XYZ file of N, CA and C in Angstrom:
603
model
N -31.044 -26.507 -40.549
C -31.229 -26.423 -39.103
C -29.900 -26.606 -38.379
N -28.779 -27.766 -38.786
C -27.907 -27.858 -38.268
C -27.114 -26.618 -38.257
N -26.956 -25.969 -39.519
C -26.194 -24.307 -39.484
C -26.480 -23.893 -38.810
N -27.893 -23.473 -38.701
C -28.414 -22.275 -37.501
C -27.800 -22.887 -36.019
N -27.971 -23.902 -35.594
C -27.831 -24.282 -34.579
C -26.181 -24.263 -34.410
N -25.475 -24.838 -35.386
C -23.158 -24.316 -35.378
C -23.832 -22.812 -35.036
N -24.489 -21.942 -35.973
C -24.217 -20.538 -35.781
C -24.592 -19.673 -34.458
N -25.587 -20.126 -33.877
C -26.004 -20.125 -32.622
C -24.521 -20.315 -31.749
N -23.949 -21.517 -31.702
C -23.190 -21.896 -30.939
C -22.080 -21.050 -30.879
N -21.433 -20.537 -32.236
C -20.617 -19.451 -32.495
C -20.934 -18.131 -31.642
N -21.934 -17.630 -31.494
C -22.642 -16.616 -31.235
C -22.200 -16.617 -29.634
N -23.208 -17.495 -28.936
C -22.894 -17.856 -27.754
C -21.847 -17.855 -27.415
N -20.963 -18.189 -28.016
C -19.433 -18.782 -27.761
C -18.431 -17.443 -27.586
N -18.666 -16.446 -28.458
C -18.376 -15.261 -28.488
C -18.412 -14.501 -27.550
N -19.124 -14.288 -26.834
C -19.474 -13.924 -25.626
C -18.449 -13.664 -24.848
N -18.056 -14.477 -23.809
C -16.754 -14.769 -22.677
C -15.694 -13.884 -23.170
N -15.224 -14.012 -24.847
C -14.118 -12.866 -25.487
C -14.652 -11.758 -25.103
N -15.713 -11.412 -25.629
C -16.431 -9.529 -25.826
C -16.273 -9.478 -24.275
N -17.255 -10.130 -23.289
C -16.604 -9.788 -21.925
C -15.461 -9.189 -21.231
N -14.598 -10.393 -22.332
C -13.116 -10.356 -20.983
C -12.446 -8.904 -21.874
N -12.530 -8.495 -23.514
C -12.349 -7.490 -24.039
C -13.083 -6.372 -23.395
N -13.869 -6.479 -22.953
C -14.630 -5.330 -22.401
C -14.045 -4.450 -20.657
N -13.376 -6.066 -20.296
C -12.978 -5.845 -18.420
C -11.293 -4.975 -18.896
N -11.302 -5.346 -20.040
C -9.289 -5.263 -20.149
C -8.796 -3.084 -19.799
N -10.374 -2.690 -20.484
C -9.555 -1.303 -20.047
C -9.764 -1.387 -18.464
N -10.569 -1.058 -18.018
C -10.535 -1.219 -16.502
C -9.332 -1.989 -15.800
N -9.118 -3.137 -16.226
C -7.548 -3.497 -16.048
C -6.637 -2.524 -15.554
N -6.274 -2.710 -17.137
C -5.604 -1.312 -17.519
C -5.169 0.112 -16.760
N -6.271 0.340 -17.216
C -6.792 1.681 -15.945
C -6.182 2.025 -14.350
N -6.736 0.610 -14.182
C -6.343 0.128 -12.493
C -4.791 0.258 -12.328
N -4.414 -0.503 -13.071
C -2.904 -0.968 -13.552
C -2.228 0.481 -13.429
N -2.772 1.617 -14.121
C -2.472 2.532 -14.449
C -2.596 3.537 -13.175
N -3.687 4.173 -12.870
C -3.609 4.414 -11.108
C -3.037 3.812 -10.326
N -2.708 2.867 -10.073
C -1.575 2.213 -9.074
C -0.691 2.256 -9.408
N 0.499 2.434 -10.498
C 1.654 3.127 -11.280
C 1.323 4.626 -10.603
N 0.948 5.146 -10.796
C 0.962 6.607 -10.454
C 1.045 6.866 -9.271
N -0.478 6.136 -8.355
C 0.086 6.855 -6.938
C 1.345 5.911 -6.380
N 1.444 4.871 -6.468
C 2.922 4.207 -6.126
C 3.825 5.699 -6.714
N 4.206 6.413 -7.541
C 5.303 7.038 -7.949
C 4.713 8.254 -7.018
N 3.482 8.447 -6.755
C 2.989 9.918 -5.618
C 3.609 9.391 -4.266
N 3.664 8.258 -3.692
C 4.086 7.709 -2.652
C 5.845 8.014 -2.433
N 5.947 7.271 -3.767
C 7.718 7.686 -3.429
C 8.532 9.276 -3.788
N 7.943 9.855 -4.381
C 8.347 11.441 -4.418
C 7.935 11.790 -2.857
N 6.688 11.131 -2.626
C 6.452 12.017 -0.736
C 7.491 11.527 -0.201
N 8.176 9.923 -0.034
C 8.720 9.274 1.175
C 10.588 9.892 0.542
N 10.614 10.081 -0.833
C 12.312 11.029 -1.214
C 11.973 12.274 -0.520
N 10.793 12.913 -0.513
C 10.648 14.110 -0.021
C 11.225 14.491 1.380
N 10.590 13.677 1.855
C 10.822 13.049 3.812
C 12.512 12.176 3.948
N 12.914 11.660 3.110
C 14.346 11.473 3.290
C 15.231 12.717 3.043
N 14.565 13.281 2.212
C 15.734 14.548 1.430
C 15.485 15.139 2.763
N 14.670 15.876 3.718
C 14.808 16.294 4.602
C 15.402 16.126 5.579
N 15.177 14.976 6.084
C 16.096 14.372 7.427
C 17.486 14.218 6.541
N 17.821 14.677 5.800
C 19.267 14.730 5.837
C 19.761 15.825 5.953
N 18.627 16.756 5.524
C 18.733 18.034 5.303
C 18.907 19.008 7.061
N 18.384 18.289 7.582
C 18.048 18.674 9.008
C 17.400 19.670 8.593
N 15.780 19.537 7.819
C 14.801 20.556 7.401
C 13.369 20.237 8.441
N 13.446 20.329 9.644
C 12.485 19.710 10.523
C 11.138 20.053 10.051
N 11.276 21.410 9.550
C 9.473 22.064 9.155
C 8.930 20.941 7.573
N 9.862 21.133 7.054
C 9.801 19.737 5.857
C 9.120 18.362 5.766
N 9.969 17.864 7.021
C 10.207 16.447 7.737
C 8.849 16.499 8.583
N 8.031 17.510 8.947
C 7.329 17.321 9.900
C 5.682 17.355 9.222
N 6.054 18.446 8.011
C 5.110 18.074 6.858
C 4.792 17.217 6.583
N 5.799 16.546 5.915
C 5.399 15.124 5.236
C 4.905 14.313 5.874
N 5.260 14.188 7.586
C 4.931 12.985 8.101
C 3.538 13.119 8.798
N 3.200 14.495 8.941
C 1.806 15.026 9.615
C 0.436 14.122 8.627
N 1.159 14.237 6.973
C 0.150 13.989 6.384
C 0.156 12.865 5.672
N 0.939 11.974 6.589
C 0.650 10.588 6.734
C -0.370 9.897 7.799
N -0.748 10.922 8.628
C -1.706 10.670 9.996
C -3.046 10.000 9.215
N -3.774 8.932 9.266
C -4.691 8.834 9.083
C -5.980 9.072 9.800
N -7.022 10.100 9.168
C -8.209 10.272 10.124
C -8.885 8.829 10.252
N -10.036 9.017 10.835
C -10.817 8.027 10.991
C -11.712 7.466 10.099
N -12.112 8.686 8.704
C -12.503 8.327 7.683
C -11.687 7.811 6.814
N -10.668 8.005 6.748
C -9.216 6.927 6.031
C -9.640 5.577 6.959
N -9.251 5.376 7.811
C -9.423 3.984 8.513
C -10.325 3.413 8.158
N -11.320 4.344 7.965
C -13.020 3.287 7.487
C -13.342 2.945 5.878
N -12.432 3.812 5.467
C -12.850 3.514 4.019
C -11.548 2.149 3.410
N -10.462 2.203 4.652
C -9.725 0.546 3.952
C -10.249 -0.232 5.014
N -10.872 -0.707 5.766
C -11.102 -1.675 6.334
C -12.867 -1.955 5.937
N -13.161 -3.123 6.484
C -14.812 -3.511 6.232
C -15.522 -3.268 7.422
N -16.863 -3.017 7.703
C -17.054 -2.522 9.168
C -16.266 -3.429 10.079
N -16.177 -4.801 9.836
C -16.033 -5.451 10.954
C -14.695 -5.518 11.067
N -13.866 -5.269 10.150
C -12.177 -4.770 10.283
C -12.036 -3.303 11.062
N -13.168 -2.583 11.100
C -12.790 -0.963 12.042
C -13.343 -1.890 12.923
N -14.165 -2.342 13.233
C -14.181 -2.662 15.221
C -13.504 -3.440 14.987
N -12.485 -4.312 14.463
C -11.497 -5.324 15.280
C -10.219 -4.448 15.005
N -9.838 -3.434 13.727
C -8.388 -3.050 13.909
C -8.536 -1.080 14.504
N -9.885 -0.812 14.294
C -9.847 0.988 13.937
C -9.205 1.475 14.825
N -9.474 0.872 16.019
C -9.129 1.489 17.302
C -7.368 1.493 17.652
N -6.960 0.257 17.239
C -6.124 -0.073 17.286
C -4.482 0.268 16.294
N -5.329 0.801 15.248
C -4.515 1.793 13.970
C -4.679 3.357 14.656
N -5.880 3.969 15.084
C -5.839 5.504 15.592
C -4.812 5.325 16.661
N -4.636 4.211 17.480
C -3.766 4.514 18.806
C -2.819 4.292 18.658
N -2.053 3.493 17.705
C -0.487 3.251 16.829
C -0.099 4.756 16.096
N -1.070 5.083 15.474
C -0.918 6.392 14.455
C -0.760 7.460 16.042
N -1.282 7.271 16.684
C -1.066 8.678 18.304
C 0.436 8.671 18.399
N 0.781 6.993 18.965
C 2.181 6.977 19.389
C 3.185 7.196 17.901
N 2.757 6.970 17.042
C 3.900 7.702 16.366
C 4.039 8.357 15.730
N 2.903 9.245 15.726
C 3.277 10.671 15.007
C 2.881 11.806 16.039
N 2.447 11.202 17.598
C 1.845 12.246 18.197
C 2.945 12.856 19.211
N 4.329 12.669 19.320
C 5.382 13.111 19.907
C 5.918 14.122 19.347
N 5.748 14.483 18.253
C 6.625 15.264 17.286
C 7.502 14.515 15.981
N 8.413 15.654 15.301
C 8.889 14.542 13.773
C 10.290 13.973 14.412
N 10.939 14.469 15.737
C 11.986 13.185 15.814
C 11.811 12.253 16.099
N 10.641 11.853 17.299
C 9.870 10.428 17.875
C 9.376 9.666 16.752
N 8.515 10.431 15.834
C 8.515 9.619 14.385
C 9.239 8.932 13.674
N 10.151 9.780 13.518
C 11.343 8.961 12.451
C 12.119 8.034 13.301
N 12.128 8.325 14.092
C 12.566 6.843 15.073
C 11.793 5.899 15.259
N 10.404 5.771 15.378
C 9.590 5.189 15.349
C 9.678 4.097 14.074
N 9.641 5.304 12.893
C 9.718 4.416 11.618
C 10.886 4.142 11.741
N 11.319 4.540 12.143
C 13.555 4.021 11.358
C 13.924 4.750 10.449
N 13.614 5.774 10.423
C 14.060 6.780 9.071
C 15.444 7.342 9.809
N 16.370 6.913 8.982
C 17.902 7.745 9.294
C 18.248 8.686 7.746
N 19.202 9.402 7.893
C 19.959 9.915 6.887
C 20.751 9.116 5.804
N 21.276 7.827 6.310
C 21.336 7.096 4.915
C 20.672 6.299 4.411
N 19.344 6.751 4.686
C 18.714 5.883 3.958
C 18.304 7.132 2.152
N 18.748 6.433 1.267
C 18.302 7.414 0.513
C 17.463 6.791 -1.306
N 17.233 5.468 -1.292
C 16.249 5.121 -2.154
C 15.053 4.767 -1.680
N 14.175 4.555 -2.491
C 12.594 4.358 -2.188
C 12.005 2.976 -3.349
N 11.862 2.489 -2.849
C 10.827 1.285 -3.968
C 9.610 1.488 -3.420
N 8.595 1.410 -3.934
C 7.080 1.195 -3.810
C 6.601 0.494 -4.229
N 5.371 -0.656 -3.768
C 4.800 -1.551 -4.810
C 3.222 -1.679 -4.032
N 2.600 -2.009 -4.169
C 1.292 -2.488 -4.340
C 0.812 -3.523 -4.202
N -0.819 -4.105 -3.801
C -1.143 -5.514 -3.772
C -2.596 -4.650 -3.563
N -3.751 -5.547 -4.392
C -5.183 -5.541 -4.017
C -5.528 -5.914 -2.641
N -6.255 -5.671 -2.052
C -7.096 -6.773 -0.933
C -7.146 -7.859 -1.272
N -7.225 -8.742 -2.495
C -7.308 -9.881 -2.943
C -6.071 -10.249 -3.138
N -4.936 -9.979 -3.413
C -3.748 -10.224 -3.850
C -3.257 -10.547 -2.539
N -3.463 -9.756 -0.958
C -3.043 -10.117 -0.093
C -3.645 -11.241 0.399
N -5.067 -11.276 0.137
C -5.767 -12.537 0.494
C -4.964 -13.822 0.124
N -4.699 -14.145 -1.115
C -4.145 -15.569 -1.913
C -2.709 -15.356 -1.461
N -1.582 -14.399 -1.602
C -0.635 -14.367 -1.602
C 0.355 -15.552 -2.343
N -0.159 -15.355 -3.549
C 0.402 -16.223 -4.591
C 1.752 -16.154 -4.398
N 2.084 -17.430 -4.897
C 3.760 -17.801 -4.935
C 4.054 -16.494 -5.943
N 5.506 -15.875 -5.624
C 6.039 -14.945 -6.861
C 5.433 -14.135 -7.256
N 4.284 -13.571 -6.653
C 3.367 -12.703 -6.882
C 4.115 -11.197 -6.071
N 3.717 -9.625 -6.242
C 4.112 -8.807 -5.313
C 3.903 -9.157 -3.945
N 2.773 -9.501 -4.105
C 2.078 -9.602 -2.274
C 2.863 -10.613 -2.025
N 3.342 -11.642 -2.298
C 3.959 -12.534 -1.735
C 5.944 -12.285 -1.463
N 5.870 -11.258 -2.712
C 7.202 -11.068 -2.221
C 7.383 -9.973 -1.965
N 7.063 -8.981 -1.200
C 7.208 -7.723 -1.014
C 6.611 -6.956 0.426
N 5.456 -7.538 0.688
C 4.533 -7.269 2.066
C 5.162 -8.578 2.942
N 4.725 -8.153 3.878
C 4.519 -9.005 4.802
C 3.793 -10.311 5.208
N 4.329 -11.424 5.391
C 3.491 -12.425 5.327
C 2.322 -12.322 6.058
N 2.622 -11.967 7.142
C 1.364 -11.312 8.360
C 0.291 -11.246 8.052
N 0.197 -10.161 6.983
C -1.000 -9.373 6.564
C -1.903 -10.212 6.122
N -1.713 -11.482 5.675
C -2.402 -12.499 5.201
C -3.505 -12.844 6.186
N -2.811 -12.824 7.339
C -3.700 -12.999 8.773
C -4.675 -12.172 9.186
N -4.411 -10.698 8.268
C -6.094 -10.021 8.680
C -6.020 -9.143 7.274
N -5.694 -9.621 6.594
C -6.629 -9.242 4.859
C -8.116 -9.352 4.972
N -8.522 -10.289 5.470
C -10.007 -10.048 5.670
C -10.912 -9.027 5.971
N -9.937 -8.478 7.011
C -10.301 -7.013 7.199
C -10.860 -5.809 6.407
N -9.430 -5.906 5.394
C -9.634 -4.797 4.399
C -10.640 -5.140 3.371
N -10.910 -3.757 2.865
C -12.068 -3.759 2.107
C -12.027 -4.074 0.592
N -12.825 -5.311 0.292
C -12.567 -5.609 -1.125
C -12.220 -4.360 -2.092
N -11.590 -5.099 -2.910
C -10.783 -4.243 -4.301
C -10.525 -2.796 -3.990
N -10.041 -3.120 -2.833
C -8.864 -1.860 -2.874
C -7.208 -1.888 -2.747
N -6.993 -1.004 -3.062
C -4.874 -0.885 -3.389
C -4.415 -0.208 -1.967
N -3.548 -1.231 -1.476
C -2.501 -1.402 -0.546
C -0.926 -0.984 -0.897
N -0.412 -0.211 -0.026
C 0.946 -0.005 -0.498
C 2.434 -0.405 0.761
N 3.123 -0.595 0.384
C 4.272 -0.580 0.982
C 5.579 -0.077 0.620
N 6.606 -0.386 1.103
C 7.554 0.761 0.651
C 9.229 0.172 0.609
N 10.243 0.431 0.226
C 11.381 -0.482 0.830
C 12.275 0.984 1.109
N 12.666 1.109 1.887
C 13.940 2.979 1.796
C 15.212 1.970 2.470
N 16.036 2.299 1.370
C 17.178 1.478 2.206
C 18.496 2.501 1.469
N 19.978 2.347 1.764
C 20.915 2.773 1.539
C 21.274 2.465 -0.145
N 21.751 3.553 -0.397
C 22.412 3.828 -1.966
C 23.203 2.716 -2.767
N 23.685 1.943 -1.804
C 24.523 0.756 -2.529
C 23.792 -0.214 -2.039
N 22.648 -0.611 -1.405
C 21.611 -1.657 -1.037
C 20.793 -2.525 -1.534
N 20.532 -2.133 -2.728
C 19.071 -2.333 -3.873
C 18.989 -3.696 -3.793
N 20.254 -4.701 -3.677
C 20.332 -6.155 -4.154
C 19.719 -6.638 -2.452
N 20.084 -5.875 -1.292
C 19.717 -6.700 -0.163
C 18.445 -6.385 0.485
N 17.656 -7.239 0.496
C 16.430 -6.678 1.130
C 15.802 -6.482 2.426
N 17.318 -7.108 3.178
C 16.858 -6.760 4.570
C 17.591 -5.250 4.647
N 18.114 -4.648 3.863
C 18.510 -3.542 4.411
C 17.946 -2.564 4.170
N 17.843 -1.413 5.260
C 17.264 -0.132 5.382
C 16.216 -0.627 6.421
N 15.087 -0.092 5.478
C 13.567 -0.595 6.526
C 12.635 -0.735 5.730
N 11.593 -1.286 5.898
C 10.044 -1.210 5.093
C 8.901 -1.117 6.128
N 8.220 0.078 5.478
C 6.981 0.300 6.102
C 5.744 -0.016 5.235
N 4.977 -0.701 5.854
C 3.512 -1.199 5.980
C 2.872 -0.866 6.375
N 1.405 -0.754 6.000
C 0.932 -0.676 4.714
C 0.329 1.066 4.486
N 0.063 1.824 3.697
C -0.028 2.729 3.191
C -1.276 2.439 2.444
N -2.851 3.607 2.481
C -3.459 3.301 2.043
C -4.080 5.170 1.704
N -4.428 4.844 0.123
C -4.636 6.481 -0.556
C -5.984 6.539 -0.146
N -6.501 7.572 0.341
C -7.074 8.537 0.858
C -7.785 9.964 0.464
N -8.663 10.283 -0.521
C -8.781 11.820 -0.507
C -8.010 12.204 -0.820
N -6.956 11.819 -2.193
C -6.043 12.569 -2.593
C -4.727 12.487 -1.594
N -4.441 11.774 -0.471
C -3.490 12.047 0.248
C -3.059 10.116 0.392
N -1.859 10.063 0.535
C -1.355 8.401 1.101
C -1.402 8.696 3.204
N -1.989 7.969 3.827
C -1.709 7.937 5.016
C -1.083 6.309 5.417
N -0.891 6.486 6.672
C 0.024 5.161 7.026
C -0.774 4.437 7.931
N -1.169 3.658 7.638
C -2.220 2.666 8.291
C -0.974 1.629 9.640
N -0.304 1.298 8.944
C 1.242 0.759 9.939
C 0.733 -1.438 9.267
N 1.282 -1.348 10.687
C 1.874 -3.078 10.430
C 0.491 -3.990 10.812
N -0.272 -3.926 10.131
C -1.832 -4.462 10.879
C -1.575 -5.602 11.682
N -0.805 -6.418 11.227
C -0.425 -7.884 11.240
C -0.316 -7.955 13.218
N 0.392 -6.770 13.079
C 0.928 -6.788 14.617
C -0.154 -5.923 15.112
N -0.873 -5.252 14.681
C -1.858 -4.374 15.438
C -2.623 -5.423 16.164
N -2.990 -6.506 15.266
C -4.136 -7.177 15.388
C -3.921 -8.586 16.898
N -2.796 -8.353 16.521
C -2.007 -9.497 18.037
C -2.820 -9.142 19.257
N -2.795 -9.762 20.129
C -3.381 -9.598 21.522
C -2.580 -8.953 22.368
N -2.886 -7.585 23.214
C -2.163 -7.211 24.218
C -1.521 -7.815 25.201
């Protein structure tokens, strides 16, 4: 009786492994789609630098058109109650700066001609939530965002960006970074700086 009952316990015990073996491709996976569109993100945002240096406006005006987020982008990263507290407030940021044309834009963002690298990185909705010490979200986004992560919609991937000058890589205030970027239907649109959306007029 005592065997059966160790062997039982073995059995049981087993469990929690086969589980957590079972979550690891999905991991993985995840791990793996967010590697990718992070590298779809930065071929678009080299795309959009190679231009503005290029003085290729039809280029430059591409890329940045289809950063506009519709309203079904807005709803699918936020939770309902993040579109009535930010939706309105991301469509009317996204007007003023992409609705002038592509030079008001790139001024808007800060996109100049020397800017010519791209970093990209990533954070879950949850990752921005905790904003672990030494974590991406903690060193890479904005502290802000912490302040209306709530918003966004569980387990989804957030992006940001660093474009700064050719001899820059070591300083991180230089160039610019735009916040936050969220994939879409096959497309990245620019959701912007929520942190500040969400401030009071």
């Amino acid at each position: 009786m005592r065997a059966l009952i160790v062997a039982a316990g073995l059995v049981v015990g087993s469990f929690p492994s086969a589980f957590a073996q079972e979550d690891m491709p999905d991991q993985e996976e995840r791990a793996q789609t967010q590697d990718a569109r992070s590298q779809q993100l930065e071929v678009l945002l080299k795309k959009l630098l190679s231009a503005v240096r290029a003085e290729k406006a039809d280029t430059a005006n591409e890329a940045l058109r289809s950063l506009i987020p519709s309203k079904g982008a807005v709803e699918a990263a936020l939770t309902k109650e993040g579109f009535a507290a930010l939706g309105g407030a991301i469509q009317a940021s996204s007007k003023e700066t992409f609705g002038s044309g592509p030079e008001q834009a790139l001024k808007h963002l800060a996109l100049s001609p020397e800017l010519r690298k791209v970093d990209v990185f990533s954070a879950t909705t949850e990752d921005l939530l905790s904003m672990e010490t030494e974590t991406t979200a903690a060193r890479e986004f904005a502290s802000g965002l912490r302040t209306v992560a709530a918003h966004l919609k569980p387990g989804e991937t957030f992006y940001c960006a660093h474009l700064y000058p050719r001899d820059a890589k070591d300083d991180p205030r230089a160039g610019t970074r735009l916040q936050v970027f969220f994939f879409h239907e096959d497309r990245f649109v620019y959701l912007g700086p929520l942190w500040k959306l969400a401030e009071p007029k």
